[in-house]
Short mmCIF file of C-alpha atoms and ligand atoms in Angstrom, two decimals:
data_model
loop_
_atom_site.label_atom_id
_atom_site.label_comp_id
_atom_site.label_asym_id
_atom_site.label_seq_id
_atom_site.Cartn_x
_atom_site.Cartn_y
_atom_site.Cartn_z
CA UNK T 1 5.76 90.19 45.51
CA UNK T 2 3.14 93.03 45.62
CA UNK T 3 0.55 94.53 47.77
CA UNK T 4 -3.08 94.15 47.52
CA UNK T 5 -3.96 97.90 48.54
CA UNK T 6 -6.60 99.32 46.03
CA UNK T 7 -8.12 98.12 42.40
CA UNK T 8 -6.70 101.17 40.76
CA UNK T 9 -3.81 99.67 41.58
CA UNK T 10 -3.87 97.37 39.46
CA UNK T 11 -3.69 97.42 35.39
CA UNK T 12 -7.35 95.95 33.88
CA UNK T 13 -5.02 93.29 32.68
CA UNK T 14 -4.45 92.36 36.07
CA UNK T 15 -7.85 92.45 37.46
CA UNK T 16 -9.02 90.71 34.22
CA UNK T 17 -6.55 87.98 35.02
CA UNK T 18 -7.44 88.13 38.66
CA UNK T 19 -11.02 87.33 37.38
CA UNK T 20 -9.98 84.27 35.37
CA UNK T 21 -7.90 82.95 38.19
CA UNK T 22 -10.41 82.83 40.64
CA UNK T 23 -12.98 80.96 38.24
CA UNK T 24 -10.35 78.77 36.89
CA UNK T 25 -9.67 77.72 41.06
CA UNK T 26 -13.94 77.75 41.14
CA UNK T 27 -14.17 74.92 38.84
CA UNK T 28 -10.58 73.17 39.48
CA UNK T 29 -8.12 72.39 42.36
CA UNK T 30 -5.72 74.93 43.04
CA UNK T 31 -1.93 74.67 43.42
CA UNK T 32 -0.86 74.63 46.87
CA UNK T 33 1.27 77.50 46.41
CA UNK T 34 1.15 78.63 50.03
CA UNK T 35 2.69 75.41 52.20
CA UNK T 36 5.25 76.59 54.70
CA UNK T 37 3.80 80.11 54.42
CA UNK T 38 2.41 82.26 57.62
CA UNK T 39 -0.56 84.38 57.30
CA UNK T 40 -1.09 87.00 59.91
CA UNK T 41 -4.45 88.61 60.06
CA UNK T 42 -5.25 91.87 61.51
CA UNK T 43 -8.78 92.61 62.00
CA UNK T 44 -9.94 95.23 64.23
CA UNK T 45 -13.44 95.41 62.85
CA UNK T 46 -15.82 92.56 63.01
CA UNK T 47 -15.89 90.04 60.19
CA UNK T 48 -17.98 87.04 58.94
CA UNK T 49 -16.68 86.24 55.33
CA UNK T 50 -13.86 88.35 54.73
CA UNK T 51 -11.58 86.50 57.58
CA UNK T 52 -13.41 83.07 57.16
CA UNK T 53 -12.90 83.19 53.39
CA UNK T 54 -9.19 84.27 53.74
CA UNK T 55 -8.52 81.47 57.06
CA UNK T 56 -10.34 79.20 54.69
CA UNK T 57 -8.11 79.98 51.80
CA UNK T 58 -5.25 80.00 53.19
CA UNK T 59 -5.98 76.41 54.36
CA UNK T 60 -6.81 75.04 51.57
CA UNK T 61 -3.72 76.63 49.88
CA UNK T 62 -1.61 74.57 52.38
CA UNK T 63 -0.69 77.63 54.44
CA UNK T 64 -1.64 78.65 58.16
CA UNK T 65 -3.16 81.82 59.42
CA UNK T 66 -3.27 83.41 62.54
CA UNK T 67 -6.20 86.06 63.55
CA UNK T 68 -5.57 89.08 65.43
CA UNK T 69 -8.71 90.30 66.48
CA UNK T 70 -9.68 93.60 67.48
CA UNK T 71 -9.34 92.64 71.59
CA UNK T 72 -5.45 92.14 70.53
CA UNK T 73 -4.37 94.32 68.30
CA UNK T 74 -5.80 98.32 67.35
CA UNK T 75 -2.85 99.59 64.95
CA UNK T 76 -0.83 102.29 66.82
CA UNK T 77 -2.38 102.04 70.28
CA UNK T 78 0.01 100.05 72.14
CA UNK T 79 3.20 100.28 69.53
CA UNK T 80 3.82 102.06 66.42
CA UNK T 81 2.80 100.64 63.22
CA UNK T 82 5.90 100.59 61.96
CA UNK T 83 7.25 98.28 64.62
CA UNK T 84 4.14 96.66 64.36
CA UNK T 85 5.17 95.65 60.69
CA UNK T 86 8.77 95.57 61.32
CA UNK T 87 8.13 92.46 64.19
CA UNK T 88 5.39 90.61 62.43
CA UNK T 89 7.50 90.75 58.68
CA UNK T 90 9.91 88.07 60.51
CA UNK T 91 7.28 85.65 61.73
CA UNK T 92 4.66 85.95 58.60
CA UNK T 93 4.66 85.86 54.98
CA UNK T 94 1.89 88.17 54.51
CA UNK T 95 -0.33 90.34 55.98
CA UNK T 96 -4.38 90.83 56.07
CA UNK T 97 -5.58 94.12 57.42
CA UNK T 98 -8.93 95.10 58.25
CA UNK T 99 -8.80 98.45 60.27
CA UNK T 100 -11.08 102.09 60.32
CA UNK T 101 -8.38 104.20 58.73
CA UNK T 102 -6.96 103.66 55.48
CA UNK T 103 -3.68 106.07 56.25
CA UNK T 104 -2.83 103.17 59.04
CA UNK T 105 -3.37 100.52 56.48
CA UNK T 106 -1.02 102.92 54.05
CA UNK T 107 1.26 103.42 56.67
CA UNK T 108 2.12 99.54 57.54
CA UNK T 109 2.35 98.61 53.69
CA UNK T 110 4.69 101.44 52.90
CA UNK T 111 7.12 99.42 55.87
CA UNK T 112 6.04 96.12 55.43
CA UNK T 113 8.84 93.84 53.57
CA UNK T 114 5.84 91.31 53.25
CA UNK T 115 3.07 91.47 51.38
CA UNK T 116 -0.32 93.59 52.73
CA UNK T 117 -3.50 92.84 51.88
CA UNK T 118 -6.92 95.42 52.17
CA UNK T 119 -9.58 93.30 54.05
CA UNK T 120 -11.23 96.76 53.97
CA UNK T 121 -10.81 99.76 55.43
CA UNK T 122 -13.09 103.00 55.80
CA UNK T 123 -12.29 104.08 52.64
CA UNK T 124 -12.09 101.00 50.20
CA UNK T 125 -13.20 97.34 50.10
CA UNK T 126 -11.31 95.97 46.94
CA UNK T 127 -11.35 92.00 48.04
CA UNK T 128 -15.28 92.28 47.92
CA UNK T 129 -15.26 94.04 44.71
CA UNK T 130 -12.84 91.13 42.71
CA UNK T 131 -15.64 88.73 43.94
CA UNK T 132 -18.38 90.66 42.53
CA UNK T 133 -16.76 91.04 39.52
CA UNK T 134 -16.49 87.48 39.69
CA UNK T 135 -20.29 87.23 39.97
CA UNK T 136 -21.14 89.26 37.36
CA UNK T 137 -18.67 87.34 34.90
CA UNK T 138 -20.75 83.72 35.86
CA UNK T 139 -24.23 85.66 35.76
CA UNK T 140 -23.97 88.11 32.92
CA UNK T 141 -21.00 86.83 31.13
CA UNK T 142 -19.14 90.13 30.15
CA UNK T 143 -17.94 93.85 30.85
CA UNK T 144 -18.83 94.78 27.74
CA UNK T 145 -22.11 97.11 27.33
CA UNK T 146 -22.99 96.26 30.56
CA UNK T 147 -24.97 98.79 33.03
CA UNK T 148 -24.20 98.47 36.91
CA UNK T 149 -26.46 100.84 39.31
CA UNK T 150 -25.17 101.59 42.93
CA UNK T 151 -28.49 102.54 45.27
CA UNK T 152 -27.87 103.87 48.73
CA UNK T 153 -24.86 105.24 50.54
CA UNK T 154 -21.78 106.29 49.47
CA UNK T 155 -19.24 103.84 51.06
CA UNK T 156 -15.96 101.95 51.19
CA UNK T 157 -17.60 98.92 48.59
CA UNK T 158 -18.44 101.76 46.35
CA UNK T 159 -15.10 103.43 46.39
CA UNK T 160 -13.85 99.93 44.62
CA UNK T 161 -16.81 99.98 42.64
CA UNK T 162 -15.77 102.94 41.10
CA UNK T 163 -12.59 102.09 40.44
CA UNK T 164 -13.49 99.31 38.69
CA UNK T 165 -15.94 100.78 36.98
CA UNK T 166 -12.64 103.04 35.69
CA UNK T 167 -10.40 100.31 34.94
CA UNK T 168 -13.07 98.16 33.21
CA UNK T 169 -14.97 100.57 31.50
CA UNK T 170 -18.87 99.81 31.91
CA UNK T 171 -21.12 102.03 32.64
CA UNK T 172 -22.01 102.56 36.47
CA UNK T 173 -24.72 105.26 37.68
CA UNK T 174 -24.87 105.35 41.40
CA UNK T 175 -28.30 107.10 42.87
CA UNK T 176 -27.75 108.44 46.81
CA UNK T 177 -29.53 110.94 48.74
CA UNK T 178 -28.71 115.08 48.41
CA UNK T 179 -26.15 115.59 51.09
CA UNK T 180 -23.71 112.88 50.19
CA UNK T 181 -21.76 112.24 47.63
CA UNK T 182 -18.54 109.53 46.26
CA UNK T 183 -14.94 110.81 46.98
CA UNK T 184 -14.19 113.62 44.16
CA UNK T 185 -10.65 112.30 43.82
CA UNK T 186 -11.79 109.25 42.62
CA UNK T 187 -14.83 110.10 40.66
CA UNK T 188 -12.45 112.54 38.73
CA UNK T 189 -9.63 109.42 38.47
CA UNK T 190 -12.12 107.10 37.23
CA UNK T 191 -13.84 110.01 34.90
CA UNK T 192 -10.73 110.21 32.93
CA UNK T 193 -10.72 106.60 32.03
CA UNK T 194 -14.55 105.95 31.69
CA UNK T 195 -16.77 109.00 30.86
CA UNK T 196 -20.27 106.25 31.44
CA UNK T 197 -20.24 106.81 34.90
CA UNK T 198 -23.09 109.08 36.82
CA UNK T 199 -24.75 110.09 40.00
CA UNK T 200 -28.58 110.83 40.20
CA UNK T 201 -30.82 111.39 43.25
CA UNK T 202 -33.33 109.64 41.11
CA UNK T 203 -33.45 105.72 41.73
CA UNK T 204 -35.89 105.30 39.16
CA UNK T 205 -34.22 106.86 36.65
CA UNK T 206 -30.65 104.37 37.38
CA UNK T 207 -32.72 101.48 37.70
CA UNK T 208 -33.49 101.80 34.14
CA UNK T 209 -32.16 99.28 32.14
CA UNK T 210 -29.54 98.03 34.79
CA UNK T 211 -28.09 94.73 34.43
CA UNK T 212 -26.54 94.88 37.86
CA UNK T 213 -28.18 96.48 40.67
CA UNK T 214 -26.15 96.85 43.91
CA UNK T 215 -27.00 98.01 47.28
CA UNK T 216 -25.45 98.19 50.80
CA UNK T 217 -25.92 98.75 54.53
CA UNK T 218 -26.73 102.60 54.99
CA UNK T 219 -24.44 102.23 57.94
CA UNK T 220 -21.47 101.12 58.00
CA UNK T 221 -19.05 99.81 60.54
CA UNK T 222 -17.99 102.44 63.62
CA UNK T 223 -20.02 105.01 61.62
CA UNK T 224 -20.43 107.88 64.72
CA UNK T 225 -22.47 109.91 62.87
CA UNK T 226 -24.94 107.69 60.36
CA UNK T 227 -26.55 110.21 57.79
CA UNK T 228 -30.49 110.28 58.83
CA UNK T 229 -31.93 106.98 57.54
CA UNK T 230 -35.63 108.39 56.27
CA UNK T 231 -32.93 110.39 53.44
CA UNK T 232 -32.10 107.03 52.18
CA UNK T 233 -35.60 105.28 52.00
CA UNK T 234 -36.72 106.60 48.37
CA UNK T 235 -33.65 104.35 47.21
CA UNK T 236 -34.50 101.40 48.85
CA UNK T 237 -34.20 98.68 46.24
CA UNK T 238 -37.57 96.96 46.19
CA UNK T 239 -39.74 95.09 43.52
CA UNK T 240 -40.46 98.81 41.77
CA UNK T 241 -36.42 99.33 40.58
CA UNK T 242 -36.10 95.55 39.73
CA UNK T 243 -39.41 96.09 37.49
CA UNK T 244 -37.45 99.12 35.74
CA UNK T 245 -34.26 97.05 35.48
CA UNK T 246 -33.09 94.79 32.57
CA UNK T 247 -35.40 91.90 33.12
CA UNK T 248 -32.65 89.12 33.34
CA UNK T 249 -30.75 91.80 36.16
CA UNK T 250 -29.01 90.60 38.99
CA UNK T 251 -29.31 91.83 42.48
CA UNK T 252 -25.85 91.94 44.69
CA UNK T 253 -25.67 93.09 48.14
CA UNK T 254 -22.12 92.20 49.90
CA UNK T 255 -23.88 91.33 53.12
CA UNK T 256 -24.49 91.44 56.30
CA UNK T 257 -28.11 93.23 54.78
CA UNK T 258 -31.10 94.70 56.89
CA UNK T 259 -34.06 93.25 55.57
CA UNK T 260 -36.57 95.95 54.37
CA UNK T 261 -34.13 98.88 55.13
CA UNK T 262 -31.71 99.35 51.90
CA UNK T 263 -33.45 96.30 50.47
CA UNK T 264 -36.94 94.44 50.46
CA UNK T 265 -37.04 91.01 52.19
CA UNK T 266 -38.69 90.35 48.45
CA UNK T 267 -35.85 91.31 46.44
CA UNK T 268 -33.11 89.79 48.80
CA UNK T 269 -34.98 86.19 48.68
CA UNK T 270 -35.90 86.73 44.95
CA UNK T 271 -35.08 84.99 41.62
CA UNK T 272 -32.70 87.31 41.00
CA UNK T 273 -30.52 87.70 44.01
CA UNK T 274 -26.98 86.43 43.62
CA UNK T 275 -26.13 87.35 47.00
CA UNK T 276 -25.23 84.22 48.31
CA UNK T 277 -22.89 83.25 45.12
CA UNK T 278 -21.19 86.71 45.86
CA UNK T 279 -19.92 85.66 49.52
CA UNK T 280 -19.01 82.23 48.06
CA UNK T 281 -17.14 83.93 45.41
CA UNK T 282 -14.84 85.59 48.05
CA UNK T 283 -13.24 82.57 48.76
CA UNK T 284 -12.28 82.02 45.21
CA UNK T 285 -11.52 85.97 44.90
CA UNK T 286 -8.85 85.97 48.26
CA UNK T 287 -7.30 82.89 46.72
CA UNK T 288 -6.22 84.45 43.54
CA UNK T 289 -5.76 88.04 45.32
CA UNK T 290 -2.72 85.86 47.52
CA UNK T 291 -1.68 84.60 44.23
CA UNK T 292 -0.94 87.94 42.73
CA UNK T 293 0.25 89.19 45.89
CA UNK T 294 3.26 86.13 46.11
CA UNK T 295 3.65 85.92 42.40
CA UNK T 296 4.11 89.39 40.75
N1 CP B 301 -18.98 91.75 53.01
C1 CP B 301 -18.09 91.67 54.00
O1 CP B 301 -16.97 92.23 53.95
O2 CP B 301 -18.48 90.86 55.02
P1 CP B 301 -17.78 90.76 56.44
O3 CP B 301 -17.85 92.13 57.07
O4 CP B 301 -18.57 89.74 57.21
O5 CP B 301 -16.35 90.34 56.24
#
């Protein structure tokens, strides 16, 4: 029994294996390795595939879930979280938290005698990240010399990017506006595993030759203070950086996306957007994500 916290967490055996799991569920059946279990689900933020992909994966895993949403339950506001965890660890045999700060998230796994799941927090989104991996293993086959570029702002989904990007070793090159930046801590843990990993203010110049390019709202969830969005329109990804891209790349956006904001209506209804095979490929991803949670 483990937690499902962050991907640099995990060994790249374990995310490899993660990987394989969820396609190997994709094609086949699964083992319904989850009757008589109890999911609780803690969402505080809004969510469209995230708790529909886990609900529907715990279903189809023979187990039950029950949502509390952000009218019923803001961590620490009307009890601690560590009675919060202490109570719900002897109704439910796991736990899926989506909340704004990652400490909180910390804080209940650290007292939690069942196992916690990320379902994103302000600082990481790991679950989205196994099922783009996922994507990119059905689309482009391999890890392996492969050239991922990150457009936009500097976010929770690219937080796991670059952590993955560190435990499976291809290259990554993420182009944002001057005045933000990825966490240092984590650019400098991911640096010592994988030294092909670089930020630009020049889109053009990451576009080149991608195989992946990735983009993202340029405002995320409960964001108070959005940085100015005119910063972030020279790396809107539009037909110009797919043109300078590999020309069998991908496009990936984890949704919900604002059409002709961080992305072209073109690019986002073009050939080469995988988007919607991404937010199918979270239901396969959660499944084997409560797998290695049960089973470790
Ligand atoms: N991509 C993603 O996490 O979607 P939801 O916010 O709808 O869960």
């Amino acid at each position: 029994m483990t937690n499902f916290i962050d991907l640099k967490d995990l060994t790249k055996d374990q995310l490899i294996d993660l990987i394989s799991l969820s396609l190997q569920w994709k094609k086949n059946t699964c083992d319904k390795f989850m009757i008589d279990k109890n999911v609780v689900l803690i969402f505080e933020k809004p969510s469209l595939r995230t708790r529909i992909s886990f609900e529907v994966g715990i279903n189809q895993l023979g187990g039950k879930s029950h949502l509390l949403n952000e009218k019923e339950m803001q961590l620490g506001e009307r009890e601690t979280v560590e009675d919060t965890a202490r109570v719900l660890e002897r109704y439910a045999d796991m736990v899926i938290i989506r909340c704004f700060g990652h400490n909180q998230l910390i804080k209940y796994a650290n007292i939690s005698n069942v196992p916690v799941i990320n379902a994103l927090t302000d600082y990481s989104h790991p679950c989205q990240v196994v099922a783009d991996l996922i994507t990119i293993k059905e689309h482009l086959k391999d890890f392996e010399n492969l050239k991922v570029s990150w457009f936009g702002d500097c976010n929770n989904v690219l937080q796991s990017w670059i952590e993955a990007s560190g435990l499976l070793n291809f290259e990554l090159n993420i182009a944002c506006p001057e005045g933000i930046k990825p966490n240092k801590e984590i650019i400098s843990w991911a640096l010592k595993r994988n030294n092909n990993i670089s930020i630009t203010h020049n889109p053009h110049k990451a576009a080149e030759g991608a195989h992946c390019i990735i983009t993202d709202t340029w405002r995320s969830m409960g964001d108070q203070n959005p940085f100015p969005e005119h910063k972030f329109m020279p790396f809107q990804v539009n037909k110009k950086i797919m043109e300078l891209a590999n020309k069998n790349a991908i496009f990936m956006h984890c949704l919900p996306a604002y059409r002709n904001k961080e992305v072209s209506s073109e690019v986002l209804e073009g050939s080469q957007s995988v988007i919607f095979d991404e937010a199918e490929n979270r239901l396969h991803a959660q499944k084997a994500i409560m797998h290695f949670c049960i089973h470790k």
